[in-house]
Amino acid sequence: MPTMTPQNPKLARELLLLLALATLWGSSYTFIKIGVETIPPVTLIAVRTLIAGGILLIVLRYRRIRLPTDGETRRRFFVQACLNSVIPFTLIAWAEQSVDAGLAVILNSATPIFTFLLTVLIARHEQVTARKLFGVISGLAGICLVIGVEVLGGLGESLLAQLAIILATACYAGAAIFSKNFKGLDPAVPAAGSLISGAVILLPVSLVVDRPWTLDPSAASILALLALSAFSTALAFAIYFRLVQTLGSVGTTSQAYLRVPIGVAIGIVFLGERLSPTAWIGLVCVIFGVAAMTIPARVRATTARIH
């Protein structure tokens, strides 16, 4: 296996892809913010899962890979859909009607922390180390700093929206744990299967609740939805699956703390958002917490290997 050194062009390419992945996922919050201006959250996410799932199905067909048709796997697709798209996507979209995209990306970046907590409390096969304990404390402190001002101001709509994002983050953590049930499958298979299952769940709800034929979405919202579906969902998944094979799972999870400053910066530049001083401190705490949870305990300074 080739050695990954700064001069290795393969390493440079994979690191650029890692940066691209963090940017695609970091920009999704801005796309959602623009989308929900004229498209209701349920309809926005229903179309997002339909388009992204359809793109991944085309990719699988090109690769001559078929989705499993047995009942057990399909049931797992639906559970994964609820944990990984239906509930968290919709909660985040609803929340961003009143919460800035930058705050959303900060609160949602704590998925590794919640994954660790759920694993320790439920599965009980995660080793508790001082570094991980620091990550949990730092991350939770950052979340408290981000929402702390709203708590002091009372239980307003913004606080409820922020709590909805935290609940979405916990759902992502549950999805990460449940995804172990798909061992042996090509990683794109559960992604496509769960996204299509999410569309199956959300489309009828959209038809009843939002009556999309009565909507008049703006061109900006439509373009944001298309970009969210094609780039921040379908393309991002494709890059993610590649990086898992080349950088390994630990290296790929580093996008979790890369996407935080990227997502915040995109919101500032394109939406004119501003973070409060307390939120900036919370941002730093969350980044340190997520980094402590995802960076391997021992990183060789000079070499690493492509897995």
PDB file of C-alpha atoms in Angstrom:
ATOM      1  CA  MET A   1       0.000   0.000   0.000  1.00  0.00           C
ATOM      2  CA  PRO A   2       1.384   3.443  -0.890  1.00  0.00           C
ATOM      3  CA  THR A   3       2.781   5.667   1.803  1.00  0.00           C
ATOM      4  CA  MET A   4       0.870   8.901   2.393  1.00  0.00           C
ATOM      5  CA  THR A   5       3.402  11.718   2.521  1.00  0.00           C
ATOM      6  CA  PRO A   6       2.959  15.405   1.769  1.00  0.00           C
ATOM      7  CA  GLN A   7       4.591  14.779  -1.620  1.00  0.00           C
ATOM      8  CA  ASN A   8       2.263  11.913  -2.475  1.00  0.00           C
ATOM      9  CA  PRO A   9      -0.210  13.187  -5.108  1.00  0.00           C
ATOM     10  CA  LYS A  10      -2.753  10.584  -3.978  1.00  0.00           C
ATOM     11  CA  LEU A  11      -2.789  12.055  -0.485  1.00  0.00           C
ATOM     12  CA  ALA A  12      -3.228  15.571  -1.864  1.00  0.00           C
ATOM     13  CA  ARG A  13      -6.172  14.414  -3.982  1.00  0.00           C
ATOM     14  CA  GLU A  14      -7.867  12.675  -1.065  1.00  0.00           C
ATOM     15  CA  LEU A  15      -7.374  15.688   1.218  1.00  0.00           C
ATOM     16  CA  LEU A  16      -8.916  17.925  -1.432  1.00  0.00           C
ATOM     17  CA  LEU A  17     -11.876  15.547  -1.601  1.00  0.00           C
ATOM     18  CA  LEU A  18     -12.129  15.685   2.194  1.00  0.00           C
ATOM     19  CA  LEU A  19     -12.238  19.479   2.019  1.00  0.00           C
ATOM     20  CA  ALA A  20     -14.860  19.239  -0.748  1.00  0.00           C
ATOM     21  CA  LEU A  21     -16.974  16.923   1.418  1.00  0.00           C
ATOM     22  CA  ALA A  22     -16.807  19.285   4.391  1.00  0.00           C
ATOM     23  CA  THR A  23     -17.775  22.182   2.098  1.00  0.00           C
ATOM     24  CA  LEU A  24     -20.697  20.296   0.555  1.00  0.00           C
ATOM     25  CA  TRP A  25     -22.102  19.312   3.932  1.00  0.00           C
ATOM     26  CA  GLY A  26     -21.311  22.686   5.460  1.00  0.00           C
ATOM     27  CA  SER A  27     -23.136  24.492   2.646  1.00  0.00           C
ATOM     28  CA  SER A  28     -26.255  22.340   3.066  1.00  0.00           C
ATOM     29  CA  TYR A  29     -27.407  24.528   5.969  1.00  0.00           C
ATOM     30  CA  THR A  30     -27.293  27.637   3.791  1.00  0.00           C
ATOM     31  CA  PHE A  31     -29.170  25.819   1.014  1.00  0.00           C
ATOM     32  CA  ILE A  32     -31.816  24.777   3.539  1.00  0.00           C
ATOM     33  CA  LYS A  33     -32.073  28.336   4.883  1.00  0.00           C
ATOM     34  CA  ILE A  34     -32.739  29.657   1.373  1.00  0.00           C
ATOM     35  CA  GLY A  35     -35.048  26.777   0.502  1.00  0.00           C
ATOM     36  CA  VAL A  36     -37.412  27.129   3.470  1.00  0.00           C
ATOM     37  CA  GLU A  37     -38.006  30.789   2.667  1.00  0.00           C
ATOM     38  CA  THR A  38     -40.716  29.759   0.176  1.00  0.00           C
ATOM     39  CA  ILE A  39     -40.866  25.932   0.414  1.00  0.00           C
ATOM     40  CA  PRO A  40     -42.333  24.295   3.548  1.00  0.00           C
ATOM     41  CA  PRO A  41     -39.913  22.019   5.436  1.00  0.00           C
ATOM     42  CA  VAL A  42     -41.718  18.711   4.791  1.00  0.00           C
ATOM     43  CA  THR A  43     -41.978  19.315   1.050  1.00  0.00           C
ATOM     44  CA  LEU A  44     -38.383  20.549   0.869  1.00  0.00           C
ATOM     45  CA  ILE A  45     -37.068  17.378   2.511  1.00  0.00           C
ATOM     46  CA  ALA A  46     -39.435  15.085   0.599  1.00  0.00           C
ATOM     47  CA  VAL A  47     -38.083  16.396  -2.705  1.00  0.00           C
ATOM     48  CA  ARG A  48     -34.510  16.376  -1.367  1.00  0.00           C
ATOM     49  CA  THR A  49     -34.662  12.682  -0.471  1.00  0.00           C
ATOM     50  CA  LEU A  50     -36.433  11.810  -3.735  1.00  0.00           C
ATOM     51  CA  ILE A  51     -33.883  13.553  -5.971  1.00  0.00           C
ATOM     52  CA  ALA A  52     -30.827  12.413  -4.016  1.00  0.00           C
ATOM     53  CA  GLY A  53     -32.104   8.841  -3.733  1.00  0.00           C
ATOM     54  CA  GLY A  54     -32.870   8.794  -7.446  1.00  0.00           C
ATOM     55  CA  ILE A  55     -29.371   9.977  -8.321  1.00  0.00           C
ATOM     56  CA  LEU A  56     -27.821   7.275  -6.142  1.00  0.00           C
ATOM     57  CA  LEU A  57     -30.063   4.643  -7.718  1.00  0.00           C
ATOM     58  CA  ILE A  58     -28.788   5.707 -11.142  1.00  0.00           C
ATOM     59  CA  VAL A  59     -25.215   5.406  -9.849  1.00  0.00           C
ATOM     60  CA  LEU A  60     -25.935   1.928  -8.484  1.00  0.00           C
ATOM     61  CA  ARG A  61     -27.533   0.877 -11.752  1.00  0.00           C
ATOM     62  CA  TYR A  62     -24.457   2.122 -13.629  1.00  0.00           C
ATOM     63  CA  ARG A  63     -22.310   0.041 -11.298  1.00  0.00           C
ATOM     64  CA  ARG A  64     -24.690  -2.905 -11.798  1.00  0.00           C
ATOM     65  CA  ILE A  65     -25.553  -3.118  -8.110  1.00  0.00           C
ATOM     66  CA  ARG A  66     -29.134  -3.863  -7.118  1.00  0.00           C
ATOM     67  CA  LEU A  67     -30.941  -2.952  -3.923  1.00  0.00           C
ATOM     68  CA  PRO A  68     -31.866  -5.939  -1.728  1.00  0.00           C
ATOM     69  CA  THR A  69     -35.519  -6.927  -2.016  1.00  0.00           C
ATOM     70  CA  ASP A  70     -35.950  -9.037   1.133  1.00  0.00           C
ATOM     71  CA  GLY A  71     -38.343  -7.745   3.753  1.00  0.00           C
ATOM     72  CA  GLU A  72     -35.838  -7.556   6.605  1.00  0.00           C
ATOM     73  CA  THR A  73     -33.424  -5.304   4.703  1.00  0.00           C
ATOM     74  CA  ARG A  74     -36.267  -3.079   3.527  1.00  0.00           C
ATOM     75  CA  ARG A  75     -37.446  -2.677   7.123  1.00  0.00           C
ATOM     76  CA  ARG A  76     -33.926  -1.672   8.066  1.00  0.00           C
ATOM     77  CA  PHE A  77     -33.931   0.864   5.235  1.00  0.00           C
ATOM     78  CA  PHE A  78     -37.050   2.467   6.706  1.00  0.00           C
ATOM     79  CA  VAL A  79     -35.584   2.583  10.227  1.00  0.00           C
ATOM     80  CA  GLN A  80     -32.389   4.110   8.855  1.00  0.00           C
ATOM     81  CA  ALA A  81     -34.472   6.589   6.853  1.00  0.00           C
ATOM     82  CA  CYS A  82     -36.284   7.763   9.977  1.00  0.00           C
ATOM     83  CA  LEU A  83     -33.032   8.188  11.924  1.00  0.00           C
ATOM     84  CA  ASN A  84     -30.879   9.596   9.133  1.00  0.00           C
ATOM     85  CA  SER A  85     -33.196  11.674   6.945  1.00  0.00           C
ATOM     86  CA  VAL A  86     -36.927  11.845   7.707  1.00  0.00           C
ATOM     87  CA  ILE A  87     -36.701  13.101  11.292  1.00  0.00           C
ATOM     88  CA  PRO A  88     -33.379  15.025  11.350  1.00  0.00           C
ATOM     89  CA  PHE A  89     -33.671  16.577   7.880  1.00  0.00           C
ATOM     90  CA  THR A  90     -37.200  17.796   8.639  1.00  0.00           C
ATOM     91  CA  LEU A  91     -36.320  19.072  12.123  1.00  0.00           C
ATOM     92  CA  ILE A  92     -33.350  21.037  10.788  1.00  0.00           C
ATOM     93  CA  ALA A  93     -35.394  22.482   7.916  1.00  0.00           C
ATOM     94  CA  TRP A  94     -38.168  23.505  10.339  1.00  0.00           C
ATOM     95  CA  ALA A  95     -35.632  24.985  12.754  1.00  0.00           C
ATOM     96  CA  GLU A  96     -33.881  27.043  10.092  1.00  0.00           C
ATOM     97  CA  GLN A  97     -37.052  29.035   9.565  1.00  0.00           C
ATOM     98  CA  SER A  98     -36.004  30.892  12.728  1.00  0.00           C
ATOM     99  CA  VAL A  99     -32.380  29.855  13.346  1.00  0.00           C
ATOM    100  CA  ASP A 100     -29.352  31.036  11.363  1.00  0.00           C
ATOM    101  CA  ALA A 101     -27.554  28.486   9.212  1.00  0.00           C
ATOM    102  CA  GLY A 102     -24.330  29.122  11.152  1.00  0.00           C
ATOM    103  CA  LEU A 103     -25.909  28.211  14.479  1.00  0.00           C
ATOM    104  CA  ALA A 104     -27.490  25.150  12.890  1.00  0.00           C
ATOM    105  CA  VAL A 105     -24.152  23.818  11.661  1.00  0.00           C
ATOM    106  CA  ILE A 106     -22.553  24.369  15.089  1.00  0.00           C
ATOM    107  CA  LEU A 107     -25.294  22.542  16.968  1.00  0.00           C
ATOM    108  CA  ASN A 108     -25.496  19.752  14.393  1.00  0.00           C
ATOM    109  CA  SER A 109     -21.744  19.142  14.366  1.00  0.00           C
ATOM    110  CA  ALA A 110     -21.867  17.398  17.736  1.00  0.00           C
ATOM    111  CA  THR A 111     -23.012  14.090  16.191  1.00  0.00           C
ATOM    112  CA  PRO A 112     -19.782  12.249  17.189  1.00  0.00           C
ATOM    113  CA  ILE A 113     -20.350  13.350  20.793  1.00  0.00           C
ATOM    114  CA  PHE A 114     -23.916  12.035  20.878  1.00  0.00           C
ATOM    115  CA  THR A 115     -22.804   8.865  19.106  1.00  0.00           C
ATOM    116  CA  PHE A 116     -20.262   8.272  21.856  1.00  0.00           C
ATOM    117  CA  LEU A 117     -22.820   8.918  24.605  1.00  0.00           C
ATOM    118  CA  LEU A 118     -25.415   6.599  23.063  1.00  0.00           C
ATOM    119  CA  THR A 119     -22.804   3.914  22.511  1.00  0.00           C
ATOM    120  CA  VAL A 120     -21.632   4.096  26.123  1.00  0.00           C
ATOM    121  CA  LEU A 121     -25.142   4.205  27.591  1.00  0.00           C
ATOM    122  CA  ILE A 122     -26.845   1.672  25.302  1.00  0.00           C
ATOM    123  CA  ALA A 123     -24.364  -0.531  23.440  1.00  0.00           C
ATOM    124  CA  ARG A 124     -21.710  -0.221  26.154  1.00  0.00           C
ATOM    125  CA  HIS A 125     -18.846  -1.256  23.904  1.00  0.00           C
ATOM    126  CA  GLU A 126     -17.124   2.136  23.644  1.00  0.00           C
ATOM    127  CA  GLN A 127     -14.054   2.665  25.798  1.00  0.00           C
ATOM    128  CA  VAL A 128     -14.194   5.790  27.946  1.00  0.00           C
ATOM    129  CA  THR A 129     -10.865   7.630  27.796  1.00  0.00           C
ATOM    130  CA  ALA A 130      -9.760  10.959  29.214  1.00  0.00           C
ATOM    131  CA  ARG A 131      -9.532  12.403  25.690  1.00  0.00           C
ATOM    132  CA  LYS A 132     -13.069  11.348  24.801  1.00  0.00           C
ATOM    133  CA  LEU A 133     -14.383  12.580  28.136  1.00  0.00           C
ATOM    134  CA  PHE A 134     -12.782  15.960  27.416  1.00  0.00           C
ATOM    135  CA  GLY A 135     -14.437  15.921  23.985  1.00  0.00           C
ATOM    136  CA  VAL A 136     -17.864  15.274  25.483  1.00  0.00           C
ATOM    137  CA  ILE A 137     -17.505  17.989  28.117  1.00  0.00           C
ATOM    138  CA  SER A 138     -16.120  20.536  25.641  1.00  0.00           C
ATOM    139  CA  GLY A 139     -18.785  19.773  23.041  1.00  0.00           C
ATOM    140  CA  LEU A 140     -21.679  19.922  25.492  1.00  0.00           C
ATOM    141  CA  ALA A 141     -20.288  23.130  26.980  1.00  0.00           C
ATOM    142  CA  GLY A 142     -20.156  24.617  23.487  1.00  0.00           C
ATOM    143  CA  ILE A 143     -23.780  23.686  22.849  1.00  0.00           C
ATOM    144  CA  CYS A 144     -24.810  25.265  26.148  1.00  0.00           C
ATOM    145  CA  LEU A 145     -22.939  28.458  25.236  1.00  0.00           C
ATOM    146  CA  VAL A 146     -24.637  28.618  21.832  1.00  0.00           C
ATOM    147  CA  ILE A 147     -28.156  28.260  23.238  1.00  0.00           C
ATOM    148  CA  GLY A 148     -27.445  29.858  26.608  1.00  0.00           C
ATOM    149  CA  VAL A 149     -28.562  33.348  25.606  1.00  0.00           C
ATOM    150  CA  GLU A 150     -31.910  31.958  24.455  1.00  0.00           C
ATOM    151  CA  VAL A 151     -32.388  30.135  27.766  1.00  0.00           C
ATOM    152  CA  LEU A 152     -31.861  33.369  29.666  1.00  0.00           C
ATOM    153  CA  GLY A 153     -34.386  35.057  27.409  1.00  0.00           C
ATOM    154  CA  GLY A 154     -37.102  32.467  28.009  1.00  0.00           C
ATOM    155  CA  LEU A 155     -38.506  29.572  26.044  1.00  0.00           C
ATOM    156  CA  GLY A 156     -39.018  31.314  22.731  1.00  0.00           C
ATOM    157  CA  GLU A 157     -39.379  29.971  19.204  1.00  0.00           C
ATOM    158  CA  SER A 158     -35.645  30.246  18.577  1.00  0.00           C
ATOM    159  CA  LEU A 159     -34.809  28.082  21.595  1.00  0.00           C
ATOM    160  CA  LEU A 160     -37.299  25.414  20.525  1.00  0.00           C
ATOM    161  CA  ALA A 161     -35.765  25.460  17.068  1.00  0.00           C
ATOM    162  CA  GLN A 162     -32.275  25.019  18.511  1.00  0.00           C
ATOM    163  CA  LEU A 163     -33.486  22.118  20.652  1.00  0.00           C
ATOM    164  CA  ALA A 164     -34.977  20.593  17.495  1.00  0.00           C
ATOM    165  CA  ILE A 165     -31.517  20.709  15.881  1.00  0.00           C
ATOM    166  CA  ILE A 166     -30.010  19.009  18.939  1.00  0.00           C
ATOM    167  CA  LEU A 167     -32.676  16.299  18.672  1.00  0.00           C
ATOM    168  CA  ALA A 168     -31.761  15.918  14.994  1.00  0.00           C
ATOM    169  CA  THR A 169     -28.123  15.539  16.041  1.00  0.00           C
ATOM    170  CA  ALA A 170     -29.094  12.744  18.436  1.00  0.00           C
ATOM    171  CA  CYS A 171     -30.990  11.064  15.562  1.00  0.00           C
ATOM    172  CA  TYR A 172     -27.842  11.170  13.415  1.00  0.00           C
ATOM    173  CA  ALA A 173     -25.974   9.506  16.274  1.00  0.00           C
ATOM    174  CA  GLY A 174     -28.598   6.760  16.425  1.00  0.00           C
ATOM    175  CA  ALA A 175     -28.331   6.339  12.663  1.00  0.00           C
ATOM    176  CA  ALA A 176     -24.556   5.908  12.924  1.00  0.00           C
ATOM    177  CA  ILE A 177     -25.036   3.106  15.439  1.00  0.00           C
ATOM    178  CA  PHE A 178     -27.895   1.453  13.524  1.00  0.00           C
ATOM    179  CA  SER A 179     -25.901   1.553  10.273  1.00  0.00           C
ATOM    180  CA  LYS A 180     -23.812  -1.330  11.598  1.00  0.00           C
ATOM    181  CA  ASN A 181     -26.761  -3.537  10.613  1.00  0.00           C
ATOM    182  CA  PHE A 182     -25.771  -3.036   6.955  1.00  0.00           C
ATOM    183  CA  LYS A 183     -22.387  -4.747   7.177  1.00  0.00           C
ATOM    184  CA  GLY A 184     -21.542  -6.653   4.010  1.00  0.00           C
ATOM    185  CA  LEU A 185     -23.439  -4.274   1.731  1.00  0.00           C
ATOM    186  CA  ASP A 186     -21.870  -1.725  -0.567  1.00  0.00           C
ATOM    187  CA  PRO A 187     -22.072   1.557   1.441  1.00  0.00           C
ATOM    188  CA  ALA A 188     -24.061   3.225  -1.357  1.00  0.00           C
ATOM    189  CA  VAL A 189     -26.819   0.622  -1.006  1.00  0.00           C
ATOM    190  CA  PRO A 190     -28.142   1.643   2.451  1.00  0.00           C
ATOM    191  CA  ALA A 191     -27.678   5.304   1.477  1.00  0.00           C
ATOM    192  CA  ALA A 192     -29.859   4.925  -1.620  1.00  0.00           C
ATOM    193  CA  GLY A 193     -32.305   2.575   0.093  1.00  0.00           C
ATOM    194  CA  SER A 194     -32.791   4.836   3.109  1.00  0.00           C
ATOM    195  CA  LEU A 195     -33.166   8.004   1.006  1.00  0.00           C
ATOM    196  CA  ILE A 196     -35.791   6.399  -1.232  1.00  0.00           C
ATOM    197  CA  SER A 197     -37.550   5.070   1.881  1.00  0.00           C
ATOM    198  CA  GLY A 198     -37.495   8.580   3.304  1.00  0.00           C
ATOM    199  CA  ALA A 199     -39.121   9.911   0.148  1.00  0.00           C
ATOM    200  CA  VAL A 200     -41.805   7.211   0.390  1.00  0.00           C
ATOM    201  CA  ILE A 201     -42.564   8.341   3.941  1.00  0.00           C
ATOM    202  CA  LEU A 202     -42.461  12.100   3.347  1.00  0.00           C
ATOM    203  CA  LEU A 203     -44.137  12.497  -0.045  1.00  0.00           C
ATOM    204  CA  PRO A 204     -47.641  11.502   1.169  1.00  0.00           C
ATOM    205  CA  VAL A 205     -47.237  13.805   4.179  1.00  0.00           C
ATOM    206  CA  SER A 206     -46.224  16.631   1.858  1.00  0.00           C
ATOM    207  CA  LEU A 207     -49.259  16.061  -0.356  1.00  0.00           C
ATOM    208  CA  VAL A 208     -51.644  16.183   2.617  1.00  0.00           C
ATOM    209  CA  VAL A 209     -50.039  18.889   4.748  1.00  0.00           C
ATOM    210  CA  ASP A 210     -48.463  21.303   2.256  1.00  0.00           C
ATOM    211  CA  ARG A 211     -50.458  20.653  -0.941  1.00  0.00           C
ATOM    212  CA  PRO A 212     -47.346  21.455  -3.023  1.00  0.00           C
ATOM    213  CA  TRP A 213     -49.372  22.236  -6.150  1.00  0.00           C
ATOM    214  CA  THR A 214     -50.576  25.401  -4.366  1.00  0.00           C
ATOM    215  CA  LEU A 215     -47.061  26.618  -3.539  1.00  0.00           C
ATOM    216  CA  ASP A 216     -45.269  29.399  -5.368  1.00  0.00           C
ATOM    217  CA  PRO A 217     -41.572  28.842  -4.570  1.00  0.00           C
ATOM    218  CA  SER A 218     -39.030  31.435  -5.589  1.00  0.00           C
ATOM    219  CA  ALA A 219     -36.316  30.694  -8.119  1.00  0.00           C
ATOM    220  CA  ALA A 220     -33.714  31.004  -5.349  1.00  0.00           C
ATOM    221  CA  SER A 221     -35.480  28.371  -3.229  1.00  0.00           C
ATOM    222  CA  ILE A 222     -35.786  25.988  -6.184  1.00  0.00           C
ATOM    223  CA  LEU A 223     -32.113  26.361  -7.071  1.00  0.00           C
ATOM    224  CA  ALA A 224     -31.153  25.877  -3.415  1.00  0.00           C
ATOM    225  CA  LEU A 225     -33.259  22.698  -3.267  1.00  0.00           C
ATOM    226  CA  LEU A 226     -31.655  21.312  -6.410  1.00  0.00           C
ATOM    227  CA  ALA A 227     -28.160  22.110  -5.121  1.00  0.00           C
ATOM    228  CA  LEU A 228     -29.014  20.614  -1.733  1.00  0.00           C
ATOM    229  CA  SER A 229     -30.245  17.388  -3.342  1.00  0.00           C
ATOM    230  CA  ALA A 230     -27.645  16.903  -6.055  1.00  0.00           C
ATOM    231  CA  PHE A 231     -24.508  18.267  -4.397  1.00  0.00           C
ATOM    232  CA  SER A 232     -24.905  18.325  -0.613  1.00  0.00           C
ATOM    233  CA  THR A 233     -26.646  14.938  -0.535  1.00  0.00           C
ATOM    234  CA  ALA A 234     -26.010  12.692  -3.565  1.00  0.00           C
ATOM    235  CA  LEU A 235     -22.511  13.923  -4.522  1.00  0.00           C
ATOM    236  CA  ALA A 236     -21.483  14.248  -0.879  1.00  0.00           C
ATOM    237  CA  PHE A 237     -22.469  10.627  -0.236  1.00  0.00           C
ATOM    238  CA  ALA A 238     -20.461   9.494  -3.257  1.00  0.00           C
ATOM    239  CA  ILE A 239     -17.353  11.338  -2.026  1.00  0.00           C
ATOM    240  CA  TYR A 240     -17.891  10.045   1.500  1.00  0.00           C
ATOM    241  CA  PHE A 241     -17.998   6.410   0.367  1.00  0.00           C
ATOM    242  CA  ARG A 242     -14.796   6.904  -1.633  1.00  0.00           C
ATOM    243  CA  LEU A 243     -12.962   8.476   1.296  1.00  0.00           C
ATOM    244  CA  VAL A 244     -13.993   5.673   3.640  1.00  0.00           C
ATOM    245  CA  GLN A 245     -12.126   3.321   1.292  1.00  0.00           C
ATOM    246  CA  THR A 246      -9.036   5.538   0.880  1.00  0.00           C
ATOM    247  CA  LEU A 247      -8.579   7.491   4.116  1.00  0.00           C
ATOM    248  CA  GLY A 248     -10.408   5.043   6.335  1.00  0.00           C
ATOM    249  CA  SER A 249     -13.369   5.753   8.592  1.00  0.00           C
ATOM    250  CA  VAL A 250     -11.378   7.699  11.192  1.00  0.00           C
ATOM    251  CA  GLY A 251      -9.759   9.979   8.641  1.00  0.00           C
ATOM    252  CA  THR A 252     -13.087  10.615   6.926  1.00  0.00           C
ATOM    253  CA  THR A 253     -14.806  11.632  10.160  1.00  0.00           C
ATOM    254  CA  SER A 254     -12.440  14.597  10.374  1.00  0.00           C
ATOM    255  CA  GLN A 255     -14.865  16.416   8.072  1.00  0.00           C
ATOM    256  CA  ALA A 256     -17.091  16.706  11.152  1.00  0.00           C
ATOM    257  CA  TYR A 257     -14.935  19.499  12.566  1.00  0.00           C
ATOM    258  CA  LEU A 258     -13.839  20.870   9.201  1.00  0.00           C
ATOM    259  CA  ARG A 259     -17.425  21.584   8.174  1.00  0.00           C
ATOM    260  CA  VAL A 260     -18.165  23.686  11.258  1.00  0.00           C
ATOM    261  CA  PRO A 261     -16.038  26.759  10.391  1.00  0.00           C
ATOM    262  CA  ILE A 262     -16.807  26.232   6.701  1.00  0.00           C
ATOM    263  CA  GLY A 263     -20.563  26.156   7.307  1.00  0.00           C
ATOM    264  CA  VAL A 264     -20.407  29.202   9.566  1.00  0.00           C
ATOM    265  CA  ALA A 265     -18.276  31.106   7.030  1.00  0.00           C
ATOM    266  CA  ILE A 266     -20.711  30.308   4.194  1.00  0.00           C
ATOM    267  CA  GLY A 267     -23.603  31.641   6.266  1.00  0.00           C
ATOM    268  CA  ILE A 268     -21.676  34.835   7.048  1.00  0.00           C
ATOM    269  CA  VAL A 269     -20.583  35.461   3.456  1.00  0.00           C
ATOM    270  CA  PHE A 270     -23.745  34.553   1.556  1.00  0.00           C
ATOM    271  CA  LEU A 271     -26.506  35.228   4.106  1.00  0.00           C
ATOM    272  CA  GLY A 272     -24.934  38.092   6.035  1.00  0.00           C
ATOM    273  CA  GLU A 273     -25.280  36.207   9.322  1.00  0.00           C
ATOM    274  CA  ARG A 274     -23.420  37.221  12.461  1.00  0.00           C
ATOM    275  CA  LEU A 275     -22.569  35.138  15.508  1.00  0.00           C
ATOM    276  CA  SER A 276     -22.768  36.549  19.021  1.00  0.00           C
ATOM    277  CA  PRO A 277     -19.557  36.529  21.101  1.00  0.00           C
ATOM    278  CA  THR A 278     -20.984  33.687  23.189  1.00  0.00           C
ATOM    279  CA  ALA A 279     -21.726  31.671  20.051  1.00  0.00           C
ATOM    280  CA  TRP A 280     -18.142  32.175  18.825  1.00  0.00           C
ATOM    281  CA  ILE A 281     -16.847  30.737  22.108  1.00  0.00           C
ATOM    282  CA  GLY A 282     -19.322  27.873  21.761  1.00  0.00           C
ATOM    283  CA  LEU A 283     -18.080  27.287  18.203  1.00  0.00           C
ATOM    284  CA  VAL A 284     -14.504  26.865  19.439  1.00  0.00           C
ATOM    285  CA  CYS A 285     -15.609  24.500  22.214  1.00  0.00           C
ATOM    286  CA  VAL A 286     -17.605  22.348  19.803  1.00  0.00           C
ATOM    287  CA  ILE A 287     -14.709  22.141  17.321  1.00  0.00           C
ATOM    288  CA  PHE A 288     -12.311  21.071  20.081  1.00  0.00           C
ATOM    289  CA  GLY A 289     -14.851  18.573  21.389  1.00  0.00           C
ATOM    290  CA  VAL A 290     -15.564  16.975  18.025  1.00  0.00           C
ATOM    291  CA  ALA A 291     -11.852  16.908  17.174  1.00  0.00           C
ATOM    292  CA  ALA A 292     -11.078  15.152  20.449  1.00  0.00           C
ATOM    293  CA  MET A 293     -13.768  12.578  19.665  1.00  0.00           C
ATOM    294  CA  THR A 294     -12.654  11.867  16.090  1.00  0.00           C
ATOM    295  CA  ILE A 295      -8.877  12.346  15.816  1.00  0.00           C
ATOM    296  CA  PRO A 296      -7.110   9.054  16.503  1.00  0.00           C
ATOM    297  CA  ALA A 297      -5.216   8.831  19.780  1.00  0.00           C
ATOM    298  CA  ARG A 298      -1.929   8.236  18.018  1.00  0.00           C
ATOM    299  CA  VAL A 299      -1.212  10.067  14.776  1.00  0.00           C
ATOM    300  CA  ARG A 300       2.123   9.448  13.170  1.00  0.00           C
ATOM    301  CA  ALA A 301       3.732  12.740  12.318  1.00  0.00           C
ATOM    302  CA  THR A 302       5.429  11.644   9.145  1.00  0.00           C
ATOM    303  CA  THR A 303       3.561   8.766   7.568  1.00  0.00           C
ATOM    304  CA  ALA A 304       0.185   7.145   7.324  1.00  0.00           C
ATOM    305  CA  ARG A 305      -1.158   4.548   5.016  1.00  0.00           C
ATOM    306  CA  ILE A 306      -4.095   4.458   2.626  1.00  0.00           C
ATOM    307  CA  HIS A 307      -6.518   1.787   3.843  1.00  0.00           C
TER     308      HIS A 307
END
